[in-house]
Amino acid sequence: MPVSRFVSLGLVATLLATSAGAAPKPDPALNAQALEILKRGIAFRTVAGGDQFIPYAEYLKGVLVAGGFKPEEITIEPMAGTAFLLARYPGKDPGKKPIVISAHMDVVEARPEDWTRDPFTPVIENGYIYGRGATDNKFELSVMVATLAKLRREGWKPGRDVILALSGDEETVMATTAVMAQRLKGAEMVLNIDGGGGSIINGKPAVYDIQGAEKTYADFEITVTDPGGHSSRPTPTNAIYRLSRALDRLAAYRFPAMQNEITRGSMLADAASTSGVIGDALRRYANNPADADAMEILSKDTQQNPRLRTTCIATMIQGGHAPNALPQRATATVNCRIFPGTPATSVRETLVQVINDPSATVTRLADGSVDSPPSPLRADVIAAVTKAVKARFPGVPVVPSQQAGATDSMHFRAVGIPSYGVSGMFTRPGESFAHGLNEKAPLDTLDGSLAHHESLLRDLAK
């Protein structure tokens, strides 16, 4: 794409200062519809191995058709125990590349006996809606479906096709995402409503993050074997000891620090609101990645270190087969969160070098992850998001961010489609308990999310 389509960090500062537009007016009927979609959605138990994916997708299709979509514009495809949904909102110019809206229908498993309320029965209390998926990701999914149905009812004509792409296994292996990414290869961009979003600090909206990159994921298994023998006759080749020494070498190793325009922009933004040694180190490293002292300060901080580099950590270990026998096998699982743009194969090669035991095997486990580069900061995306955010909260800065965990964006970026996390939610730290007990979403962000997504669609789907 032409260089002019993308934005330098200098231009980011200019765009972030964009004046606010008119504050969006709440639409009570639209709010009620989105909330009803969310309540109905929570009741569908769309967990791995469940049978509610097709019914949930059919329900969402019904909402879109009632809003004016043609049935043939929406496809639901079963796949490997789950399903995905693709809905095409036709644009005026078939020559333009489509915009993809990404979200996921599946949720993490939840055991009713552990929850205060049944996780698959929506409950509204004290300004929150409780239930599995209330935040991740059925809140934003419901908002987007309601928004698309509203726009279709009103006769809005986008300049390009808008494609709603709902995956069915984002929380597990992302096989449905990989299929959709291949089918939609060549799209203009992906707006991922499962990433990014706003933060509320000390009761006030503080910052909005556009997710432009994310670490990819890889699990490796390190295995050491030995003939073993009777425990009364120790040998110097004990498999457990050899594995322990290999893990000690891994624990002492630190992957090189890295930087991209996303992490640099987010560090500069964080430096402006972070006092003391960390704030100074963020500013110095962002401006000069060769500043070893700043890098060392950030590396020793458990919150900042993951932003700098690939990390690999032992998470599981198994060894031996009997208490009175020398171990014949010892195995460790090492989980790696890989800096965007770094091939997983090179991470494996590094593990082999660091472990430095030719008798050990290092094998990558099946994990559903693929190598994925960061997305370029596009001027049109930054401007549209800034406009939408500042219409709600004029003083809130909009900054690029890199996510430590993976979303469906990984597969879209892997096939060359730039992807941006643009959730409309504003939440407090630790408020939602996504993936945890008693997951909930604040209902006071519903109207703002509806306005946010309509604004983005109108600006970016021209």
Tab-separated table of C-alpha atoms in Angstrom:
chain	number	residue	atom	x	y	z
A	1	MET	CA	0.000	0.000	0.000
A	2	PRO	CA	1.194	3.596	-0.560
A	3	VAL	CA	3.316	5.034	2.235
A	4	SER	CA	0.805	7.858	2.616
A	5	ARG	CA	-1.733	5.325	3.909
A	6	PHE	CA	0.362	4.784	7.032
A	7	VAL	CA	1.214	7.079	9.866
A	8	SER	CA	4.523	8.004	11.470
A	9	LEU	CA	4.759	8.436	15.225
A	10	GLY	CA	5.121	12.157	14.694
A	11	LEU	CA	1.782	12.172	12.903
A	12	VAL	CA	0.289	10.031	15.664
A	13	ALA	CA	0.814	12.908	18.059
A	14	THR	CA	-1.002	15.225	15.681
A	15	LEU	CA	-3.890	12.828	15.199
A	16	LEU	CA	-4.218	12.215	18.922
A	17	ALA	CA	-4.794	15.915	19.375
A	18	THR	CA	-7.754	15.852	16.989
A	19	SER	CA	-10.625	17.878	18.427
A	20	ALA	CA	-13.633	16.045	19.726
A	21	GLY	CA	-16.758	15.724	17.640
A	22	ALA	CA	-20.289	16.006	18.913
A	23	ALA	CA	-21.042	13.690	21.825
A	24	PRO	CA	-23.074	10.670	20.678
A	25	LYS	CA	-26.726	10.632	21.740
A	26	PRO	CA	-27.939	7.461	23.463
A	27	ASP	CA	-30.528	5.430	21.570
A	28	PRO	CA	-32.706	3.644	24.162
A	29	ALA	CA	-34.192	1.222	21.630
A	30	LEU	CA	-30.763	0.254	20.291
A	31	ASN	CA	-29.434	-0.119	23.834
A	32	ALA	CA	-32.314	-2.437	24.680
A	33	GLN	CA	-31.735	-4.538	21.571
A	34	ALA	CA	-28.000	-4.896	22.197
A	35	LEU	CA	-28.642	-5.863	25.810
A	36	GLU	CA	-31.216	-8.441	24.740
A	37	ILE	CA	-28.752	-9.928	22.232
A	38	LEU	CA	-26.141	-10.091	24.994
A	39	LYS	CA	-28.510	-11.726	27.478
A	40	ARG	CA	-29.599	-14.287	24.913
A	41	GLY	CA	-25.976	-14.844	23.909
A	42	ILE	CA	-24.746	-15.613	27.424
A	43	ALA	CA	-27.396	-18.333	27.700
A	44	PHE	CA	-25.836	-20.233	24.779
A	45	ARG	CA	-23.152	-22.458	26.310
A	46	THR	CA	-20.583	-22.047	23.541
A	47	VAL	CA	-17.690	-23.856	25.221
A	48	ALA	CA	-15.242	-26.287	23.643
A	49	GLY	CA	-17.001	-29.576	23.054
A	50	GLY	CA	-20.461	-28.023	23.464
A	51	ASP	CA	-23.392	-28.176	21.072
A	52	GLN	CA	-24.606	-24.571	21.214
A	53	PHE	CA	-22.528	-22.994	18.450
A	54	ILE	CA	-24.996	-23.590	15.626
A	55	PRO	CA	-28.038	-22.461	17.689
A	56	TYR	CA	-26.163	-19.308	18.753
A	57	ALA	CA	-25.074	-18.544	15.207
A	58	GLU	CA	-28.614	-19.141	13.920
A	59	TYR	CA	-29.953	-16.741	16.552
A	60	LEU	CA	-27.485	-14.040	15.472
A	61	LYS	CA	-28.373	-14.650	11.829
A	62	GLY	CA	-32.036	-14.144	12.713
A	63	VAL	CA	-31.254	-10.778	14.308
A	64	LEU	CA	-29.361	-9.631	11.213
A	65	VAL	CA	-32.072	-10.842	8.827
A	66	ALA	CA	-34.704	-9.035	10.887
A	67	GLY	CA	-32.581	-5.906	10.455
A	68	GLY	CA	-32.606	-6.209	6.671
A	69	PHE	CA	-29.812	-8.605	5.745
A	70	LYS	CA	-30.690	-11.130	3.089
A	71	PRO	CA	-30.479	-14.742	4.309
A	72	GLU	CA	-28.075	-15.602	1.494
A	73	GLU	CA	-25.657	-12.918	2.720
A	74	ILE	CA	-25.053	-14.931	5.894
A	75	THR	CA	-23.371	-18.320	6.027
A	76	ILE	CA	-22.910	-20.589	9.026
A	77	GLU	CA	-20.444	-23.423	8.637
A	78	PRO	CA	-20.006	-26.246	11.151
A	79	MET	CA	-16.392	-27.216	11.694
A	80	ALA	CA	-14.651	-29.652	14.055
A	81	GLY	CA	-17.220	-29.474	16.826
A	82	THR	CA	-17.783	-25.729	16.511
A	83	ALA	CA	-18.830	-23.305	13.754
A	84	PHE	CA	-18.129	-19.923	12.236
A	85	LEU	CA	-20.384	-17.243	10.792
A	86	LEU	CA	-19.731	-14.885	7.885
A	87	ALA	CA	-22.176	-12.069	7.141
A	88	ARG	CA	-21.611	-9.753	4.183
A	89	TYR	CA	-23.013	-6.211	4.214
A	90	PRO	CA	-22.677	-5.242	0.517
A	91	GLY	CA	-21.024	-1.938	-0.341
A	92	LYS	CA	-21.606	0.404	-3.259
A	93	ASP	CA	-18.236	-0.235	-4.926
A	94	PRO	CA	-17.408	-3.933	-5.530
A	95	GLY	CA	-13.942	-2.875	-6.643
A	96	LYS	CA	-12.962	-1.793	-3.156
A	97	LYS	CA	-11.461	-4.235	-0.710
A	98	PRO	CA	-13.805	-5.214	2.140
A	99	ILE	CA	-13.415	-4.382	5.807
A	100	VAL	CA	-13.669	-7.345	8.170
A	101	ILE	CA	-15.177	-7.118	11.652
A	102	SER	CA	-13.715	-9.867	13.839
A	103	ALA	CA	-15.191	-11.344	17.025
A	104	HIS	CA	-15.630	-14.808	18.531
A	105	MET	CA	-18.647	-16.783	19.660
A	106	ASP	CA	-16.868	-19.254	21.933
A	107	VAL	CA	-16.182	-18.747	25.621
A	108	VAL	CA	-13.946	-20.348	28.240
A	109	GLU	CA	-15.504	-23.201	30.188
A	110	ALA	CA	-17.157	-22.294	33.495
A	111	ARG	CA	-18.280	-24.657	36.261
A	112	PRO	CA	-21.559	-23.567	37.858
A	113	GLU	CA	-20.545	-24.946	41.264
A	114	ASP	CA	-17.649	-22.470	41.396
A	115	TRP	CA	-19.659	-19.372	40.513
A	116	THR	CA	-21.861	-17.199	42.737
A	117	ARG	CA	-24.439	-17.166	39.925
A	118	ASP	CA	-25.002	-19.688	37.156
A	119	PRO	CA	-22.443	-18.713	34.485
A	120	PHE	CA	-24.854	-19.355	31.616
A	121	THR	CA	-27.825	-17.508	33.076
A	122	PRO	CA	-27.467	-13.748	32.513
A	123	VAL	CA	-27.963	-11.750	35.702
A	124	ILE	CA	-28.079	-7.947	35.939
A	125	GLU	CA	-27.052	-6.529	39.310
A	126	ASN	CA	-25.714	-3.141	40.412
A	127	GLY	CA	-25.015	-1.894	36.904
A	128	TYR	CA	-23.323	-5.064	35.661
A	129	ILE	CA	-24.368	-8.053	33.595
A	130	TYR	CA	-22.895	-11.300	34.902
A	131	GLY	CA	-22.234	-14.468	32.927
A	132	ARG	CA	-19.571	-16.307	30.985
A	133	GLY	CA	-18.764	-14.263	27.921
A	134	ALA	CA	-20.318	-11.122	29.389
A	135	THR	CA	-17.061	-9.391	28.517
A	136	ASP	CA	-15.091	-11.888	26.438
A	137	ASN	CA	-16.419	-11.572	23.771
A	138	LYS	CA	-20.207	-11.533	23.689
A	139	PHE	CA	-20.570	-7.932	24.868
A	140	GLU	CA	-18.849	-6.435	21.844
A	141	LEU	CA	-20.243	-9.094	19.532
A	142	SER	CA	-23.780	-8.153	20.619
A	143	VAL	CA	-23.033	-4.451	20.199
A	144	MET	CA	-21.725	-5.011	16.670
A	145	VAL	CA	-24.665	-7.190	15.592
A	146	ALA	CA	-27.094	-4.569	16.918
A	147	THR	CA	-25.148	-1.811	15.139
A	148	LEU	CA	-25.064	-3.614	11.789
A	149	ALA	CA	-28.790	-4.415	12.015
A	150	LYS	CA	-29.541	-0.751	12.796
A	151	LEU	CA	-27.467	0.539	9.892
A	152	ARG	CA	-29.133	-1.912	7.503
A	153	ARG	CA	-32.628	-0.933	8.701
A	154	GLU	CA	-31.793	2.724	8.165
A	155	GLY	CA	-30.557	2.068	4.630
A	156	TRP	CA	-26.922	3.013	5.163
A	157	LYS	CA	-24.795	2.138	2.110
A	158	PRO	CA	-21.103	1.569	2.873
A	159	GLY	CA	-18.636	2.336	0.133
A	160	ARG	CA	-17.102	-1.139	0.457
A	161	ASP	CA	-18.340	-4.493	1.712
A	162	VAL	CA	-18.348	-4.965	5.468
A	163	ILE	CA	-17.886	-8.590	6.508
A	164	LEU	CA	-18.741	-9.787	9.990
A	165	ALA	CA	-16.490	-12.775	10.770
A	166	LEU	CA	-17.381	-14.665	13.949
A	167	SER	CA	-15.038	-17.498	14.892
A	168	GLY	CA	-15.951	-20.488	17.025
A	169	ASP	CA	-12.695	-21.494	18.712
A	170	GLU	CA	-10.680	-18.371	19.476
A	171	GLU	CA	-10.228	-19.547	23.050
A	172	THR	CA	-8.656	-22.827	21.924
A	173	VAL	CA	-7.019	-23.729	18.596
A	174	MET	CA	-8.395	-20.986	16.286
A	175	ALA	CA	-9.002	-23.439	13.447
A	176	THR	CA	-12.125	-21.558	12.331
A	177	THR	CA	-10.158	-18.308	12.360
A	178	ALA	CA	-7.466	-19.786	10.148
A	179	VAL	CA	-10.102	-20.857	7.595
A	180	MET	CA	-11.789	-17.438	7.584
A	181	ALA	CA	-8.453	-15.650	7.258
A	182	GLN	CA	-7.621	-17.667	4.151
A	183	ARG	CA	-11.030	-16.966	2.616
A	184	LEU	CA	-10.817	-13.250	3.344
A	185	LYS	CA	-7.204	-12.845	2.263
A	186	GLY	CA	-6.849	-9.543	0.470
A	187	ALA	CA	-9.274	-7.616	2.684
A	188	GLU	CA	-8.457	-3.977	3.345
A	189	MET	CA	-8.204	-4.421	7.107
A	190	VAL	CA	-9.664	-6.167	10.124
A	191	LEU	CA	-11.338	-4.306	12.962
A	192	ASN	CA	-11.063	-6.737	15.854
A	193	ILE	CA	-13.603	-5.905	18.554
A	194	ASP	CA	-11.938	-8.408	20.904
A	195	GLY	CA	-8.843	-6.236	21.325
A	196	GLY	CA	-7.913	-2.752	22.413
A	197	GLY	CA	-10.333	-0.602	24.392
A	198	GLY	CA	-10.356	2.025	27.094
A	199	SER	CA	-9.214	2.085	30.710
A	200	ILE	CA	-10.837	3.831	33.640
A	201	ILE	CA	-8.390	4.837	36.373
A	202	ASN	CA	-9.507	6.375	39.673
A	203	GLY	CA	-13.044	6.609	38.347
A	204	LYS	CA	-12.138	8.546	35.195
A	205	PRO	CA	-11.507	7.477	31.571
A	206	ALA	CA	-7.724	7.583	31.312
A	207	VAL	CA	-6.480	6.122	28.017
A	208	TYR	CA	-7.662	4.250	24.934
A	209	ASP	CA	-5.469	1.547	23.371
A	210	ILE	CA	-5.528	0.586	19.702
A	211	GLN	CA	-4.149	-2.941	19.589
A	212	GLY	CA	-1.831	-3.037	16.591
A	213	ALA	CA	0.319	-6.042	17.493
A	214	GLU	CA	0.326	-9.074	19.731
A	215	LYS	CA	2.767	-11.676	20.835
A	216	THR	CA	2.348	-15.064	19.250
A	217	TYR	CA	2.317	-18.279	21.214
A	218	ALA	CA	4.321	-21.487	21.138
A	219	ASP	CA	4.657	-24.470	23.477
A	220	PHE	CA	7.825	-26.537	23.320
A	221	GLU	CA	8.541	-29.846	24.992
A	222	ILE	CA	12.063	-30.551	26.191
A	223	THR	CA	12.705	-34.258	26.694
A	224	VAL	CA	15.724	-36.047	28.163
A	225	THR	CA	15.943	-39.851	28.127
A	226	ASP	CA	18.223	-42.385	29.802
A	227	PRO	CA	18.430	-46.195	30.124
A	228	GLY	CA	17.583	-45.808	33.801
A	229	GLY	CA	18.192	-48.661	36.205
A	230	HIS	CA	17.911	-49.487	39.897
A	231	SER	CA	17.813	-46.492	42.216
A	232	SER	CA	20.457	-48.091	44.455
A	233	ARG	CA	23.046	-47.587	41.702
A	234	PRO	CA	23.007	-43.890	40.748
A	235	THR	CA	24.504	-42.878	37.417
A	236	PRO	CA	25.885	-39.523	36.224
A	237	THR	CA	23.346	-39.414	33.372
A	238	ASN	CA	20.221	-39.136	35.557
A	239	ALA	CA	17.510	-37.733	33.251
A	240	ILE	CA	15.897	-35.553	35.926
A	241	TYR	CA	19.216	-33.927	36.879
A	242	ARG	CA	20.125	-33.323	33.241
A	243	LEU	CA	16.752	-31.724	32.570
A	244	SER	CA	17.099	-29.607	35.720
A	245	ARG	CA	20.460	-28.288	34.557
A	246	ALA	CA	18.997	-27.497	31.137
A	247	LEU	CA	16.142	-25.558	32.762
A	248	ASP	CA	18.601	-23.672	34.960
A	249	ARG	CA	20.361	-22.493	31.808
A	250	LEU	CA	17.036	-21.471	30.315
A	251	ALA	CA	16.045	-19.583	33.476
A	252	ALA	CA	19.258	-17.574	33.296
A	253	TYR	CA	18.793	-16.662	29.630
A	254	ARG	CA	17.146	-13.459	28.457
A	255	PHE	CA	16.023	-13.009	24.862
A	256	PRO	CA	17.289	-9.801	23.207
A	257	ALA	CA	15.222	-6.654	23.682
A	258	MET	CA	13.241	-5.603	20.625
A	259	GLN	CA	11.118	-2.670	19.525
A	260	ASN	CA	8.536	-1.775	16.876
A	261	GLU	CA	6.480	1.321	16.198
A	262	ILE	CA	3.621	-0.067	18.298
A	263	THR	CA	5.706	-0.682	21.431
A	264	ARG	CA	7.604	2.554	20.964
A	265	GLY	CA	4.395	4.559	20.730
A	266	SER	CA	2.850	2.843	23.751
A	267	MET	CA	5.994	3.345	25.835
A	268	LEU	CA	6.124	7.036	25.027
A	269	ALA	CA	2.461	7.355	25.999
A	270	ASP	CA	2.980	5.434	29.240
A	271	ALA	CA	6.076	7.453	30.070
A	272	ALA	CA	3.983	10.615	30.061
A	273	SER	CA	1.817	9.266	32.880
A	274	THR	CA	4.401	7.173	34.767
A	275	SER	CA	6.578	8.887	37.326
A	276	GLY	CA	9.919	7.876	38.763
A	277	VAL	CA	12.561	5.509	37.471
A	278	ILE	CA	10.215	3.403	35.305
A	279	GLY	CA	8.722	6.417	33.536
A	280	ASP	CA	12.190	7.779	32.804
A	281	ALA	CA	13.379	4.381	31.545
A	282	LEU	CA	10.338	4.017	29.277
A	283	ARG	CA	11.026	7.388	27.703
A	284	ARG	CA	14.747	6.730	27.276
A	285	TYR	CA	14.350	3.245	25.802
A	286	ALA	CA	11.567	4.325	23.431
A	287	ASN	CA	13.772	7.077	22.058
A	288	ASN	CA	16.974	5.014	22.059
A	289	PRO	CA	16.725	1.205	22.064
A	290	ALA	CA	20.517	1.092	22.477
A	291	ASP	CA	20.205	2.628	25.964
A	292	ALA	CA	21.409	-0.391	27.944
A	293	ASP	CA	20.743	1.142	31.363
A	294	ALA	CA	17.102	1.921	30.515
A	295	MET	CA	16.647	-1.537	29.027
A	296	GLU	CA	18.049	-3.138	32.177
A	297	ILE	CA	15.685	-1.182	34.431
A	298	LEU	CA	12.666	-2.227	32.365
A	299	SER	CA	13.903	-5.820	32.134
A	300	LYS	CA	13.892	-6.155	35.920
A	301	ASP	CA	10.280	-4.962	36.148
A	302	THR	CA	7.858	-7.878	35.721
A	303	GLN	CA	5.241	-5.613	34.128
A	304	GLN	CA	7.600	-4.059	31.596
A	305	ASN	CA	9.886	-6.967	30.691
A	306	PRO	CA	7.294	-8.794	28.503
A	307	ARG	CA	6.951	-5.672	26.357
A	308	LEU	CA	10.620	-5.791	25.444
A	309	ARG	CA	11.215	-9.303	24.248
A	310	THR	CA	10.222	-12.877	23.645
A	311	THR	CA	9.808	-14.755	26.919
A	312	CYS	CA	10.025	-18.520	27.458
A	313	ILE	CA	9.122	-20.046	30.784
A	314	ALA	CA	8.865	-23.629	32.061
A	315	THR	CA	5.238	-24.314	33.017
A	316	MET	CA	4.979	-28.116	33.426
A	317	ILE	CA	7.361	-30.941	34.310
A	318	GLN	CA	7.140	-34.740	34.358
A	319	GLY	CA	9.764	-37.364	35.105
A	320	GLY	CA	10.413	-40.862	36.255
A	321	HIS	CA	8.235	-43.942	36.359
A	322	ALA	CA	8.793	-45.472	39.815
A	323	PRO	CA	10.125	-44.254	43.183
A	324	ASN	CA	12.781	-46.969	43.291
A	325	ALA	CA	14.032	-46.667	39.711
A	326	LEU	CA	16.329	-44.267	37.943
A	327	PRO	CA	14.265	-42.079	35.591
A	328	GLN	CA	14.154	-43.171	31.977
A	329	ARG	CA	12.540	-39.950	30.845
A	330	ALA	CA	12.122	-36.378	32.095
A	331	THR	CA	10.078	-33.796	30.214
A	332	ALA	CA	9.376	-30.089	30.644
A	333	THR	CA	6.856	-27.937	28.823
A	334	VAL	CA	8.136	-24.464	28.008
A	335	ASN	CA	5.644	-21.758	27.060
A	336	CYS	CA	6.927	-18.957	24.822
A	337	ARG	CA	5.294	-15.604	24.115
A	338	ILE	CA	7.005	-14.438	20.964
A	339	PHE	CA	7.698	-10.847	19.961
A	340	PRO	CA	5.741	-10.008	16.784
A	341	GLY	CA	7.620	-10.779	13.600
A	342	THR	CA	9.915	-13.357	15.223
A	343	PRO	CA	9.618	-16.824	13.643
A	344	ALA	CA	8.806	-19.614	16.088
A	345	THR	CA	11.465	-21.725	14.377
A	346	SER	CA	14.144	-19.253	15.448
A	347	VAL	CA	12.859	-19.402	19.036
A	348	ARG	CA	13.217	-23.185	18.983
A	349	GLU	CA	16.765	-22.827	17.669
A	350	THR	CA	17.559	-20.467	20.528
A	351	LEU	CA	16.154	-22.935	23.060
A	352	VAL	CA	18.375	-25.673	21.645
A	353	GLN	CA	21.443	-23.434	21.945
A	354	VAL	CA	20.613	-22.276	25.457
A	355	ILE	CA	19.830	-25.761	26.762
A	356	ASN	CA	23.156	-26.922	25.322
A	357	ASP	CA	22.480	-30.639	25.713
A	358	PRO	CA	22.779	-32.563	22.425
A	359	SER	CA	20.949	-35.511	23.971
A	360	ALA	CA	17.821	-33.445	24.691
A	361	THR	CA	15.046	-33.090	22.126
A	362	VAL	CA	13.084	-29.853	21.688
A	363	THR	CA	9.724	-30.354	19.993
A	364	ARG	CA	7.042	-27.827	19.216
A	365	LEU	CA	3.598	-28.890	20.411
A	366	ALA	CA	0.388	-28.250	18.475
A	367	ASP	CA	-0.993	-24.946	19.771
A	368	GLY	CA	-2.907	-23.268	16.926
A	369	SER	CA	-0.535	-20.299	16.776
A	370	VAL	CA	1.184	-18.907	13.693
A	371	ASP	CA	3.920	-16.342	13.165
A	372	SER	CA	2.343	-12.910	12.953
A	373	PRO	CA	3.870	-9.478	12.261
A	374	PRO	CA	2.733	-6.174	13.782
A	375	SER	CA	0.251	-4.117	11.790
A	376	PRO	CA	1.374	-0.742	10.440
A	377	LEU	CA	-0.095	2.296	12.138
A	378	ARG	CA	-2.481	3.609	9.487
A	379	ALA	CA	-3.449	7.259	9.504
A	380	ASP	CA	-7.061	6.512	8.570
A	381	VAL	CA	-7.490	4.016	11.416
A	382	ILE	CA	-5.849	6.280	14.009
A	383	ALA	CA	-7.981	9.218	12.865
A	384	ALA	CA	-11.253	7.244	12.916
A	385	VAL	CA	-10.610	5.747	16.348
A	386	THR	CA	-9.489	9.092	17.749
A	387	LYS	CA	-12.665	10.734	16.469
A	388	ALA	CA	-14.876	8.025	17.992
A	389	VAL	CA	-13.116	8.087	21.365
A	390	LYS	CA	-12.948	11.855	21.676
A	391	ALA	CA	-16.647	12.183	20.864
A	392	ARG	CA	-17.217	10.329	24.139
A	393	PHE	CA	-14.234	11.484	26.200
A	394	PRO	CA	-12.526	14.578	24.723
A	395	GLY	CA	-9.485	14.495	26.984
A	396	VAL	CA	-8.611	10.818	26.643
A	397	PRO	CA	-5.396	10.033	24.720
A	398	VAL	CA	-5.456	7.321	22.066
A	399	VAL	CA	-2.276	5.244	21.923
A	400	PRO	CA	-1.044	2.146	20.064
A	401	SER	CA	-0.587	-1.026	22.097
A	402	GLN	CA	0.874	-4.504	21.802
A	403	GLN	CA	-1.044	-7.301	23.510
A	404	ALA	CA	0.726	-10.020	25.465
A	405	GLY	CA	-1.890	-12.653	24.598
A	406	ALA	CA	-3.184	-13.807	21.245
A	407	THR	CA	-6.496	-12.999	19.531
A	408	ASP	CA	-8.006	-13.857	16.157
A	409	SER	CA	-5.963	-10.970	14.713
A	410	MET	CA	-2.950	-13.276	14.700
A	411	HIS	CA	-4.288	-15.331	11.789
A	412	PHE	CA	-5.457	-12.311	9.798
A	413	ARG	CA	-2.080	-10.601	10.168
A	414	ALA	CA	-0.370	-13.849	9.171
A	415	VAL	CA	-2.074	-13.738	5.739
A	416	GLY	CA	-1.212	-10.087	5.230
A	417	ILE	CA	-4.355	-8.312	6.463
A	418	PRO	CA	-3.572	-5.457	8.876
A	419	SER	CA	-5.648	-5.902	12.011
A	420	TYR	CA	-6.540	-3.459	14.756
A	421	GLY	CA	-8.092	-4.079	18.163
A	422	VAL	CA	-10.784	-1.406	18.523
A	423	SER	CA	-13.153	-2.488	21.309
A	424	GLY	CA	-15.575	0.213	22.397
A	425	MET	CA	-15.520	-0.829	26.056
A	426	PHE	CA	-14.038	1.268	28.849
A	427	THR	CA	-13.329	-0.800	31.955
A	428	ARG	CA	-11.506	-0.546	35.276
A	429	PRO	CA	-8.430	-2.704	35.947
A	430	GLY	CA	-9.508	-6.150	37.140
A	431	GLU	CA	-13.180	-5.324	36.726
A	432	SER	CA	-14.388	-7.870	34.199
A	433	PHE	CA	-12.821	-11.163	35.405
A	434	ALA	CA	-12.698	-12.434	31.828
A	435	HIS	CA	-11.794	-16.150	31.871
A	436	GLY	CA	-12.318	-16.094	35.647
A	437	LEU	CA	-15.085	-16.500	38.172
A	438	ASN	CA	-18.168	-14.281	38.050
A	439	GLU	CA	-17.256	-12.578	34.775
A	440	LYS	CA	-19.168	-9.347	34.313
A	441	ALA	CA	-19.444	-6.304	32.058
A	442	PRO	CA	-20.368	-2.731	33.073
A	443	LEU	CA	-23.585	-1.678	31.385
A	444	ASP	CA	-22.637	1.996	31.538
A	445	THR	CA	-20.274	1.391	28.611
A	446	LEU	CA	-23.011	0.005	26.347
A	447	ASP	CA	-24.248	3.259	24.798
A	448	GLY	CA	-20.699	4.447	24.219
A	449	SER	CA	-19.713	1.178	22.565
A	450	LEU	CA	-22.686	1.365	20.203
A	451	ALA	CA	-21.768	4.905	19.154
A	452	HIS	CA	-18.085	3.970	18.903
A	453	HIS	CA	-18.637	1.162	16.418
A	454	GLU	CA	-21.114	3.061	14.282
A	455	SER	CA	-18.637	5.925	14.025
A	456	LEU	CA	-15.809	3.577	12.997
A	457	LEU	CA	-17.914	1.846	10.351
A	458	ARG	CA	-19.139	5.097	8.830
A	459	ASP	CA	-15.587	6.492	8.647
A	460	LEU	CA	-13.631	3.420	7.564
A	461	ALA	CA	-16.101	1.676	5.243
A	462	LYS	CA	-16.471	4.642	2.907
